[in-house]
Tab-separated table of C-alpha atoms in Angstrom:
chain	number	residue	atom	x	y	z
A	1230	UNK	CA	22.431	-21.755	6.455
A	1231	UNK	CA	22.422	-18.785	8.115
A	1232	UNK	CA	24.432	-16.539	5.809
A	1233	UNK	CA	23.487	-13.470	3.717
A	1234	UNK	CA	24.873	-11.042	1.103
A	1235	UNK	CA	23.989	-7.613	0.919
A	1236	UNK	CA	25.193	-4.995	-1.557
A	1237	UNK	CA	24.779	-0.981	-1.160
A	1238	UNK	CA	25.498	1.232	-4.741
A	1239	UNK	CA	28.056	-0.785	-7.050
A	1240	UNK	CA	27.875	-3.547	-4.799
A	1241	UNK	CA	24.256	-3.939	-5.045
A	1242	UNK	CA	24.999	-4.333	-8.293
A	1243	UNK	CA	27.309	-6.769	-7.953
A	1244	UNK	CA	24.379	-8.690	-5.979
A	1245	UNK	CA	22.527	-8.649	-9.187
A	1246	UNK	CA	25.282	-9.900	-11.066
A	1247	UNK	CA	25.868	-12.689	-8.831
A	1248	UNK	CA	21.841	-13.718	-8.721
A	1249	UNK	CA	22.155	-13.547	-12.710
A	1250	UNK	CA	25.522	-15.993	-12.693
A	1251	UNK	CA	25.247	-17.803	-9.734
A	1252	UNK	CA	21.395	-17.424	-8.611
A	1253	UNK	CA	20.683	-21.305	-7.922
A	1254	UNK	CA	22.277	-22.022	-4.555
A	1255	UNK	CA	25.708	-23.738	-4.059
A	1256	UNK	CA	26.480	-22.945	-8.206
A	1257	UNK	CA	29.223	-20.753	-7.011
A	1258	UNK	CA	30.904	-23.845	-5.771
A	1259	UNK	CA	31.026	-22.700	-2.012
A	1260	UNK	CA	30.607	-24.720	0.637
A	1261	UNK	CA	27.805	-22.707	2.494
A	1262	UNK	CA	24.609	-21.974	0.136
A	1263	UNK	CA	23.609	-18.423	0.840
A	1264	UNK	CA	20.045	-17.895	2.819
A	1265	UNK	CA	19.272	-14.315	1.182
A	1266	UNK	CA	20.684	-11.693	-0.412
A	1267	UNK	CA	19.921	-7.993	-0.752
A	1268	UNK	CA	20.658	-5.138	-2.909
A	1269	UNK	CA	20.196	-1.418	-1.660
A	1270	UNK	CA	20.174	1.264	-4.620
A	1271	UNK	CA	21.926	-0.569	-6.938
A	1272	UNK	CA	23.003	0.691	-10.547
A	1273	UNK	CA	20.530	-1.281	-13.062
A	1274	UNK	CA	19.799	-1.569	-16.592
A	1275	UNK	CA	16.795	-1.951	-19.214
A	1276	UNK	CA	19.145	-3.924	-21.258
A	1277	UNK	CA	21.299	-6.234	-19.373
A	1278	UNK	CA	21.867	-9.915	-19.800
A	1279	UNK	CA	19.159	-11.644	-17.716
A	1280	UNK	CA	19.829	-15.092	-15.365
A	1281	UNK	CA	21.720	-17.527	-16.616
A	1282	UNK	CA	20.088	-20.367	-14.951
A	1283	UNK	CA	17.714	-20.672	-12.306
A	1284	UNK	CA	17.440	-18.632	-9.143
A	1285	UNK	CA	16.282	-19.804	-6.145
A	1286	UNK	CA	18.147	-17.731	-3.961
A	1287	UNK	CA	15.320	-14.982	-1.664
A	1288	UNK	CA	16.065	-11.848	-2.606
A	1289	UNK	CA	15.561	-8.348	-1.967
A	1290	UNK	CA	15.447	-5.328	-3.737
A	1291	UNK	CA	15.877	-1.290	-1.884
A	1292	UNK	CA	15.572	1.162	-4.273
A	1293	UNK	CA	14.802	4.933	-4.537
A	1294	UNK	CA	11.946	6.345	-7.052
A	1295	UNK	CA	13.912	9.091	-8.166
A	1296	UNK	CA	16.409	7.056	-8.403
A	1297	UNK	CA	18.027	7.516	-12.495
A	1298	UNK	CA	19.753	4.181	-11.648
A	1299	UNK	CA	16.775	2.829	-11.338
A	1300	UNK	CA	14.612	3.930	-13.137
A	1301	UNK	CA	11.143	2.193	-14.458
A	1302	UNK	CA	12.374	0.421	-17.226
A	1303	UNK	CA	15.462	-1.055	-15.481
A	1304	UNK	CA	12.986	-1.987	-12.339
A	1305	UNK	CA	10.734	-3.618	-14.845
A	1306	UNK	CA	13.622	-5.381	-16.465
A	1307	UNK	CA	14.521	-6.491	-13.020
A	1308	UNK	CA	11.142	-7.972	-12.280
A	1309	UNK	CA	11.136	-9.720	-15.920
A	1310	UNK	CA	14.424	-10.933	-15.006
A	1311	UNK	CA	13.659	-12.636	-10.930
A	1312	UNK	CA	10.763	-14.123	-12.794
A	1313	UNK	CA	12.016	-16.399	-15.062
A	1314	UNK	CA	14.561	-16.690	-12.879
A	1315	UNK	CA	12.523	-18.141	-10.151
A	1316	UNK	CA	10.550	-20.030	-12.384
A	1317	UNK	CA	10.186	-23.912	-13.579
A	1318	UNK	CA	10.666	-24.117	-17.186
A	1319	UNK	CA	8.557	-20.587	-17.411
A	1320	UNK	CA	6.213	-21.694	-14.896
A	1321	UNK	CA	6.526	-18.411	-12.683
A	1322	UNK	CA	4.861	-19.758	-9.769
A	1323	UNK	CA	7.337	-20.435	-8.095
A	1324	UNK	CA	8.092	-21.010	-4.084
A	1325	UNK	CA	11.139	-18.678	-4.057
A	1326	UNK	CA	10.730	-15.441	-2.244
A	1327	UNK	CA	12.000	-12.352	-3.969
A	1328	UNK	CA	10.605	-8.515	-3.337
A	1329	UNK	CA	11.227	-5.192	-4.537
A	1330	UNK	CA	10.708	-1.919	-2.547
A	1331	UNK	CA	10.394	1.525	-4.117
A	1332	UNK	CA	10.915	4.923	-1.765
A	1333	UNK	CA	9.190	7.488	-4.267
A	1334	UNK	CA	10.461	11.464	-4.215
A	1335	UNK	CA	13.990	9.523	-3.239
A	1336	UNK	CA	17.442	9.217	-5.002
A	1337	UNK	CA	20.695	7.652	-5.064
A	1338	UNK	CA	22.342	6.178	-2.190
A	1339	UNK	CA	19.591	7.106	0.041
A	1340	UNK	CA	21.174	5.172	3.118
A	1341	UNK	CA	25.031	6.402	3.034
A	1342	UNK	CA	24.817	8.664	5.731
A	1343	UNK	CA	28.222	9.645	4.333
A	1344	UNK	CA	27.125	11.200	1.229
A	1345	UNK	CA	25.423	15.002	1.598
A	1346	UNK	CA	22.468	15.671	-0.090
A	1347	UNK	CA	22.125	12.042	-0.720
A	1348	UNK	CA	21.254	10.316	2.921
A	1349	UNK	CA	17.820	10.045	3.484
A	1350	UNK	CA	17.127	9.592	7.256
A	1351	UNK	CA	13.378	8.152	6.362
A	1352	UNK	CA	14.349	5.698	3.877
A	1353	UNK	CA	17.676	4.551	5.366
A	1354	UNK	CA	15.553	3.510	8.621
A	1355	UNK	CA	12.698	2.194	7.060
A	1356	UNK	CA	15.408	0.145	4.271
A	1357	UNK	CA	17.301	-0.943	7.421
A	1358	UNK	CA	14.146	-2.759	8.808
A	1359	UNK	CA	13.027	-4.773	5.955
A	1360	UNK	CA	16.532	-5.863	5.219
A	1361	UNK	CA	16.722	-7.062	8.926
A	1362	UNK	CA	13.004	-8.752	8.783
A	1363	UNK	CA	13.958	-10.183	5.956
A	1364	UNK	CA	17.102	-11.999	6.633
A	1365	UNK	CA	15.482	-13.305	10.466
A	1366	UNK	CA	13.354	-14.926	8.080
A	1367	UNK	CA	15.295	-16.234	5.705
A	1368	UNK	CA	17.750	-17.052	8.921
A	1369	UNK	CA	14.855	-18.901	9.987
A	1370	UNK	CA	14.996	-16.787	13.014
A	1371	UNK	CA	11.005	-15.741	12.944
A	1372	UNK	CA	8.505	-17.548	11.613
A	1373	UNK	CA	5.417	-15.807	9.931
A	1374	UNK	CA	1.506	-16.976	11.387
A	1375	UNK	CA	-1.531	-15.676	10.535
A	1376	UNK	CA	-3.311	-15.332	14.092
A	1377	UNK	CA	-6.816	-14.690	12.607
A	1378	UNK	CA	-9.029	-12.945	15.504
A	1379	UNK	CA	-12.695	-13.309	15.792
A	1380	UNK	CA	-14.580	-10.538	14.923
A	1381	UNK	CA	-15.234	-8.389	17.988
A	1382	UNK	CA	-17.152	-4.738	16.162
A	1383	UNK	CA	-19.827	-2.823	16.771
A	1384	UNK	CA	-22.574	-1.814	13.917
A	1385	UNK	CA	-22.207	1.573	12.980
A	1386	UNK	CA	-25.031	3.301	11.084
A	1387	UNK	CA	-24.272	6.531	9.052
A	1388	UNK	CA	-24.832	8.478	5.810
A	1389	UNK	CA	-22.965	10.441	2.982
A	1390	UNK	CA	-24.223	13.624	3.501
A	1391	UNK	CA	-23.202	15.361	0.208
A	1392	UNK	CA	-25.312	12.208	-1.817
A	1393	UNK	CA	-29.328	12.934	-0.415
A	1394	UNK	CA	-28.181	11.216	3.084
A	1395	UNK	CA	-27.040	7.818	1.259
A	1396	UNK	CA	-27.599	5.189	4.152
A	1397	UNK	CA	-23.938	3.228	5.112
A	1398	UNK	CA	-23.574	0.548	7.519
A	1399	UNK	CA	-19.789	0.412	8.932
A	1400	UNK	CA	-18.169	-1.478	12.020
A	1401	UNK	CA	-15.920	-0.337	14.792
A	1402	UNK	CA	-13.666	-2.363	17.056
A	1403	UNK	CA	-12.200	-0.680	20.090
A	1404	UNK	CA	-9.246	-1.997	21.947
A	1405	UNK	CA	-9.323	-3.194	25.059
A	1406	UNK	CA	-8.915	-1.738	28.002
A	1407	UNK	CA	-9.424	1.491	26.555
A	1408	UNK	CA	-10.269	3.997	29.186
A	1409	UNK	CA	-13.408	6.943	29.350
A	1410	UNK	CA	-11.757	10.012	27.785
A	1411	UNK	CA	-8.821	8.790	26.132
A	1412	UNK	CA	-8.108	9.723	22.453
A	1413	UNK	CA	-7.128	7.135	19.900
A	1414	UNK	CA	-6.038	7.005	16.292
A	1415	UNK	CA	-8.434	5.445	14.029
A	1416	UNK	CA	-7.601	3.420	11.160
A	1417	UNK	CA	-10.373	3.124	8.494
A	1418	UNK	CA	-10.613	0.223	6.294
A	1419	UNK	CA	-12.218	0.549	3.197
A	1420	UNK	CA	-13.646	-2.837	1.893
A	1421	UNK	CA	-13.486	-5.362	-1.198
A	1422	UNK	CA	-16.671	-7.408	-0.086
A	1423	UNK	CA	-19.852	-5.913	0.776
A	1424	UNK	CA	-23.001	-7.945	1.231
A	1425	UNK	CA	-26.526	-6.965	1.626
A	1426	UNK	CA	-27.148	-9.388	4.182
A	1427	UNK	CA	-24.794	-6.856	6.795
A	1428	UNK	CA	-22.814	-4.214	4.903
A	1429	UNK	CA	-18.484	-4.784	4.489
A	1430	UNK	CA	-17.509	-8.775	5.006
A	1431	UNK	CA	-16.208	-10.959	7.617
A	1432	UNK	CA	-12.316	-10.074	6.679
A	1433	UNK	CA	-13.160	-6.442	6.682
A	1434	UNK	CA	-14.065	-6.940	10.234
A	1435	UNK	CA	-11.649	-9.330	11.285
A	1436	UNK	CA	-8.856	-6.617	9.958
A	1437	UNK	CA	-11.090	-3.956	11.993
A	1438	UNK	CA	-10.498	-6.161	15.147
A	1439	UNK	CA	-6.880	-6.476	14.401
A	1440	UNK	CA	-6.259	-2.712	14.073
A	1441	UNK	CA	-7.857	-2.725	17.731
A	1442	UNK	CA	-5.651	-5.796	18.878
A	1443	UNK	CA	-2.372	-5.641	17.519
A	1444	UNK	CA	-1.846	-1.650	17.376
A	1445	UNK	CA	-4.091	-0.313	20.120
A	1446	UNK	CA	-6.010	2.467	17.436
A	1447	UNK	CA	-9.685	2.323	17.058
A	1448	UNK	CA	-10.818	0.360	13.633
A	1449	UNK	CA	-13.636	1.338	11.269
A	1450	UNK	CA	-14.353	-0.770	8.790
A	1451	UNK	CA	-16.340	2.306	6.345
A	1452	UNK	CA	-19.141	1.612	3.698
A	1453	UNK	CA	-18.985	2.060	0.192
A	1454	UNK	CA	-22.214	0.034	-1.783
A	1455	UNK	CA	-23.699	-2.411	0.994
A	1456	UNK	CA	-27.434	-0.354	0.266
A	1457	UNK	CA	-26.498	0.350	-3.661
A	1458	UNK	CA	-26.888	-3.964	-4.223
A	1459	UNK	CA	-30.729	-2.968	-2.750
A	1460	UNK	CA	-31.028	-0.067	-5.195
A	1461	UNK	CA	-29.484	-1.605	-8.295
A	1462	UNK	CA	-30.309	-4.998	-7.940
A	1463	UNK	CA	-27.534	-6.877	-9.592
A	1464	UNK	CA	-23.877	-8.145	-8.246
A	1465	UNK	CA	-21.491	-6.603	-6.408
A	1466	UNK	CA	-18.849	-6.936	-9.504
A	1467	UNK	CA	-21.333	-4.851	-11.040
A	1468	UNK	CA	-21.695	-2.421	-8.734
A	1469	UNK	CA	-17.851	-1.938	-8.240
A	1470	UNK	CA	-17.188	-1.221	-11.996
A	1471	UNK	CA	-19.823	1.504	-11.210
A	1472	UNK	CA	-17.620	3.195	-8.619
A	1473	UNK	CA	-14.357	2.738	-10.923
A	1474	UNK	CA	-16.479	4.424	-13.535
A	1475	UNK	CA	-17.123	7.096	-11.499
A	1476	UNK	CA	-14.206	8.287	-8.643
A	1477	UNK	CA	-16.584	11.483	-7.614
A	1478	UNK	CA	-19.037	9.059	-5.883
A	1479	UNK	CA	-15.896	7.117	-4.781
A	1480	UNK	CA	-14.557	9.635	-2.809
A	1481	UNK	CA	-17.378	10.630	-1.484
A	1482	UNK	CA	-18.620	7.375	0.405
A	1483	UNK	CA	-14.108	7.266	1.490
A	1484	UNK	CA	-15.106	11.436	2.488
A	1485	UNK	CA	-18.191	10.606	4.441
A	1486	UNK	CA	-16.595	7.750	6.446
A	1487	UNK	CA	-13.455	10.269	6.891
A	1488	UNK	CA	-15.998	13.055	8.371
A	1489	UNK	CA	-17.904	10.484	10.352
A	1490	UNK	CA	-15.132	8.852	12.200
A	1491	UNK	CA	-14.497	12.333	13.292
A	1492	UNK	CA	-17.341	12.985	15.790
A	1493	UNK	CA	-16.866	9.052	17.068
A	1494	UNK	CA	-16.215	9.282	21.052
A	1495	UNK	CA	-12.332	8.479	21.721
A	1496	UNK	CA	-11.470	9.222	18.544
A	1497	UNK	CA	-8.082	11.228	17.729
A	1498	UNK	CA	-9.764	13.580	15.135
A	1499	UNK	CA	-6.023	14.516	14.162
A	1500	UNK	CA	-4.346	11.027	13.755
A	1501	UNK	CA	-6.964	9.174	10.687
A	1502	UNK	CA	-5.161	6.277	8.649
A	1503	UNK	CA	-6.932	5.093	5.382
A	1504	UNK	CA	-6.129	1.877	4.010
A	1505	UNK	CA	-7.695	-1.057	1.335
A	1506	UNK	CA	-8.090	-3.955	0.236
A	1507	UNK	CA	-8.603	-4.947	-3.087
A	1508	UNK	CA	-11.430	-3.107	-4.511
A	1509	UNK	CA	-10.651	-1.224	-1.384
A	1510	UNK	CA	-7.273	-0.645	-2.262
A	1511	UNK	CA	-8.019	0.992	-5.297
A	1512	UNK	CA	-10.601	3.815	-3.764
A	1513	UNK	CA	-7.243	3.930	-1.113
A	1514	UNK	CA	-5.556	4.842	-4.971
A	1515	UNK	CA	-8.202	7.130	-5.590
A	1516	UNK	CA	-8.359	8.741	-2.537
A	1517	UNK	CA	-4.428	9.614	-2.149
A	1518	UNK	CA	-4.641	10.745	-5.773
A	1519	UNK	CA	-7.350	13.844	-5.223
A	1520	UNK	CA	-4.915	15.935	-3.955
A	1521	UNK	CA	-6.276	18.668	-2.294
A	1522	UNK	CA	-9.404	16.467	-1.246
A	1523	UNK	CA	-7.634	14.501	1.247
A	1524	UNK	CA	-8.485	15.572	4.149
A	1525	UNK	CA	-5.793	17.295	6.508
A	1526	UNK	CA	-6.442	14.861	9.628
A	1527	UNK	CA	-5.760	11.465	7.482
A	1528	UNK	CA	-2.038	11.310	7.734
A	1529	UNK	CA	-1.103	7.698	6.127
A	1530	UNK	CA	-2.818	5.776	3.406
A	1531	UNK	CA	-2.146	2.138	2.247
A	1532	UNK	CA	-3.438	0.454	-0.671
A	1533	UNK	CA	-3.290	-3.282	-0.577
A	1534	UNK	CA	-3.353	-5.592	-3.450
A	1535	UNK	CA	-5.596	-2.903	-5.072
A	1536	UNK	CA	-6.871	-3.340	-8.438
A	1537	UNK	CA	-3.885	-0.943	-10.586
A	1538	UNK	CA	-5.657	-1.831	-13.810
A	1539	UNK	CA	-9.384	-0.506	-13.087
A	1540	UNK	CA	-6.945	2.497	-11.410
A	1541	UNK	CA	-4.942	2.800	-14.758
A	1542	UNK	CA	-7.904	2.771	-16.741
A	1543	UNK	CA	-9.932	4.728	-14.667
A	1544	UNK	CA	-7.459	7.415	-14.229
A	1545	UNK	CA	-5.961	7.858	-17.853
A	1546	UNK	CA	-7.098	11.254	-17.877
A	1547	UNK	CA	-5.503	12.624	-15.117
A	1548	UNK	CA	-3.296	15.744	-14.277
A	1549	UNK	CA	-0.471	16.251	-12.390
A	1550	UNK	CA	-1.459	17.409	-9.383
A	1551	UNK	CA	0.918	20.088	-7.528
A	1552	UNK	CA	-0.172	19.633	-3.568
A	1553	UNK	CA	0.796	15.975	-3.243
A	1554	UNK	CA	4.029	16.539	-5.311
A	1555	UNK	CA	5.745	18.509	-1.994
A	1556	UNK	CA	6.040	16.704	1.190
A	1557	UNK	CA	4.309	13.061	0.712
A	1558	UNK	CA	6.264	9.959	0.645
A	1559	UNK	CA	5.155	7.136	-1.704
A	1560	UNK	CA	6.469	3.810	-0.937
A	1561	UNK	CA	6.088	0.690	-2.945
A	1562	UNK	CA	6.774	-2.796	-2.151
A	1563	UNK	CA	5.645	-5.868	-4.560
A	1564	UNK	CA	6.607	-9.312	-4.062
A	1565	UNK	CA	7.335	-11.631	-6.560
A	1566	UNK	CA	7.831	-15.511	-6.945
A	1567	UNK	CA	3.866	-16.176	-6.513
A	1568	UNK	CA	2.217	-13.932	-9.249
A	1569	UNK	CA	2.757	-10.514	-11.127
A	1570	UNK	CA	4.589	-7.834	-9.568
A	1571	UNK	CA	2.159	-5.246	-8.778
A	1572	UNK	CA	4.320	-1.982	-9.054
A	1573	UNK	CA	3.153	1.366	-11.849
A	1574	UNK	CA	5.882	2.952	-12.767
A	1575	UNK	CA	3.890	6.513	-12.862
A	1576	UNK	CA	2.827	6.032	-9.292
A	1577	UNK	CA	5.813	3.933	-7.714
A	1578	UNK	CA	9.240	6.452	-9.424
A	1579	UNK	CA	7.316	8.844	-7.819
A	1580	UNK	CA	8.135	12.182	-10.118
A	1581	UNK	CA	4.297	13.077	-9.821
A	1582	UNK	CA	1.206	12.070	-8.285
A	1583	UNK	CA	-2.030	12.281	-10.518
A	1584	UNK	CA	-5.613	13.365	-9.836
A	1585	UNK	CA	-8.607	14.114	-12.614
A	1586	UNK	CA	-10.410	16.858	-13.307
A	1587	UNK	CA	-13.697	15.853	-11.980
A	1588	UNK	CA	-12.688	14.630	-8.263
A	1589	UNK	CA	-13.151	17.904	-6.816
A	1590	UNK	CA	-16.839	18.436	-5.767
A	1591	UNK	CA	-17.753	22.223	-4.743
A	1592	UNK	CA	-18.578	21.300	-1.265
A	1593	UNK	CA	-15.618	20.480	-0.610
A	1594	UNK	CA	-13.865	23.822	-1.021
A	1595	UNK	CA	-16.319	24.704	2.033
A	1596	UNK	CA	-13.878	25.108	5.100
A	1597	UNK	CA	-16.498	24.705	7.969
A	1598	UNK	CA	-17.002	21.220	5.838
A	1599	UNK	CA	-14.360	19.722	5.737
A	1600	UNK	CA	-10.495	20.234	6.374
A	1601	UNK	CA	-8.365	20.690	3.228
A	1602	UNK	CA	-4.986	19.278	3.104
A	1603	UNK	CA	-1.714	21.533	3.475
A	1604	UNK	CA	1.915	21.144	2.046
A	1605	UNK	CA	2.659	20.324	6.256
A	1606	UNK	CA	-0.223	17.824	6.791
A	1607	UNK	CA	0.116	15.582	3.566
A	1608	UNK	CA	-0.052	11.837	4.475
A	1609	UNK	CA	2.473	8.992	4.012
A	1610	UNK	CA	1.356	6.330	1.244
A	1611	UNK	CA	2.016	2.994	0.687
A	1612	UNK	CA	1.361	0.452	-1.648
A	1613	UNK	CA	1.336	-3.335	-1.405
């Protein structure tokens, strides 16, 4: 069918109301199943009845951080709730598509460009275009491919200068047709598999050559242990829970690539995207969490399916940190009906972001060394 529902304040409500009674399609005793449904900032609760039966229906959730309506315990409740829900006698892998977006440092009917001091320009536009992606889909208006390129980079040899010179092996791909003089963003990509055998992994690169392909920005697939499974002599599991234990020499391979893809020719040295995967994903975490220590050129990171426990655990120390509390914008989308929902309530509500003691290194403060980040220059986040 190609009819949705969507619900903005109360009546987002009343779309979770209707997913709880009537969430298996055609149990409302209509004629016309519906394809999707959505609910924008709708008033929750940490203690409301859940589903009474199944729900199959796709679903989507816009909601604002800051949000009191929504707050972590109702979201979590929510996520509990589309769960079961979805699942097959508690089975909770289930085929149904449901997803939950969170637009941190935002409140209360972000997208009612009727209400003052409530409309959010940002949020409304970004809300608008996931709820209309999502019902082409469910509309079965688009269908989603993966076009996987071949790898098409370059070797890049460089070092961490503030670790003895530490040797790093990256890759670049450059778009095509890109002309002698012309400036691009870059978009590094920090890596989950490294291999001694040629530094960061086939996907890494294939995501490089992507960047190049689908966006037109250079991509730079950085370093973080390739030459540390030479030194250490064990796994690559092993060597990651070496980094989580210590962030300091985390951010400094994520700093080094940062400085580096700053003297690359036909690079933008003002327009620097960081993003992860997996163990990736979490130095991504890290990286937006230092604070001060992200540089002032890098102005977006995303974290992808990073690992939010070895983050949790690794960061239970942390302070609030004042610079990234003005000015950045946190959003947070999980996606449920195939696994856990992958959403932290500290870092997704978006009250605070958090940063230990330790992640500062002295040469760092040095301003001919690197650029520190302003309240005007602080990056947009996302995580996945």
């Amino acid at each position: 069918t190609k009819v949705g529902m969507v619900g903005y304040c109360m009546g987002g409500t009343g779309v979770v109301h209707y997913l709880n009674v009537y969430g298996e399609a055609g149990s409302d005793g209509g004629d016309v199943p519906l394809a999707g449904v959505i609910a924008v900032h709708p008033s929750l609760s940490d203690d409301g009845h859940g589903p009474m039966g199944k729900i199959d229906i796709p679903s989507l959730f816009l909601t604002g951080g800051a949000d009191f309506l929504t707050g972590p315990q109702a979201m979590a409740k929510l996520e509990e709730d589309m769960m079961m829900g979805s699942s097959d006698d508690g089975d909770v892998d289930s085929s149904t598509p449901w997803e939950t977006v969170r637009y941190a440092k935002i409140g209360h009917a972000f997208s009612n460009w009727l209400s003052e001091g409530s409309y959010d320009e940002r949020a409304d536009a970004r809300s608008w275009h996931s709820m209309t992606t999502f019902l082409e889909k469910e509309f079965g208006l688009i269908e989603y491919e993966t076009d996987v390129p071949d790898e098409q980079v370059e070797v890049v040899n460089y070092t961490d200068g503030m670790d003895g010179n530490h040797p790093l092996t990256g890759y670049v791909s450059l778009p095509e047709g890109m002309t002698e003089g012309e400036l691009l963003p870059v978009v590094i990509i920090l890596p989950h598999d490294m291999s001694i055998y040629g530094g960061p992994g086939q996907y890494e690169q294939q995501r490089a050559t992507q960047v190049a392909r689908d966006t037109g920005y250079i991509g730079f697939v950085a370093d973080i242990y390739t030459h540390d499974l030479f030194d250490f002599d064990c796994e690559a599991s092993e060597v990651e829970e070496l980094y989580h234990s210590n962030i300091t020499k985390y951010l400094s391979r994520i700093h080094a690539a940062v400085d580096h893809v700053k003297t690359m020719e036909g690079v933008d040295g003002d327009k620097i995207a960081v993003i992860g995967f997996g163990f990736g994903g979490s130095g991504a975490l890290y990286y937006a969490l230092s604070g001060e220590e992200v540089d002032g050129s890098v102005k977006a990171i995303a974290s992808f399916h990073g690992e939010l426990a070895h983050v949790a655990n690794a960061t239970a120390d942390m302070t609030a940190a004042a610079a990234p509390s003005d000015g950045s914008a946190w959003d947070s989308g999980t996606t449920g009906g195939g696994g856990d929902s992958a959403w932290d309530s500290e870092t997704t509500d978006g009250d605070s972001a958090w940063v230990t003691e330790d992640v500062s290194p002295t040469w760092n403060n040095d301003p001919t060394t690197r650029r520190r980040m302003s309240d005007s220059t602080q990056p947009q986040i996302l995580i996945q």
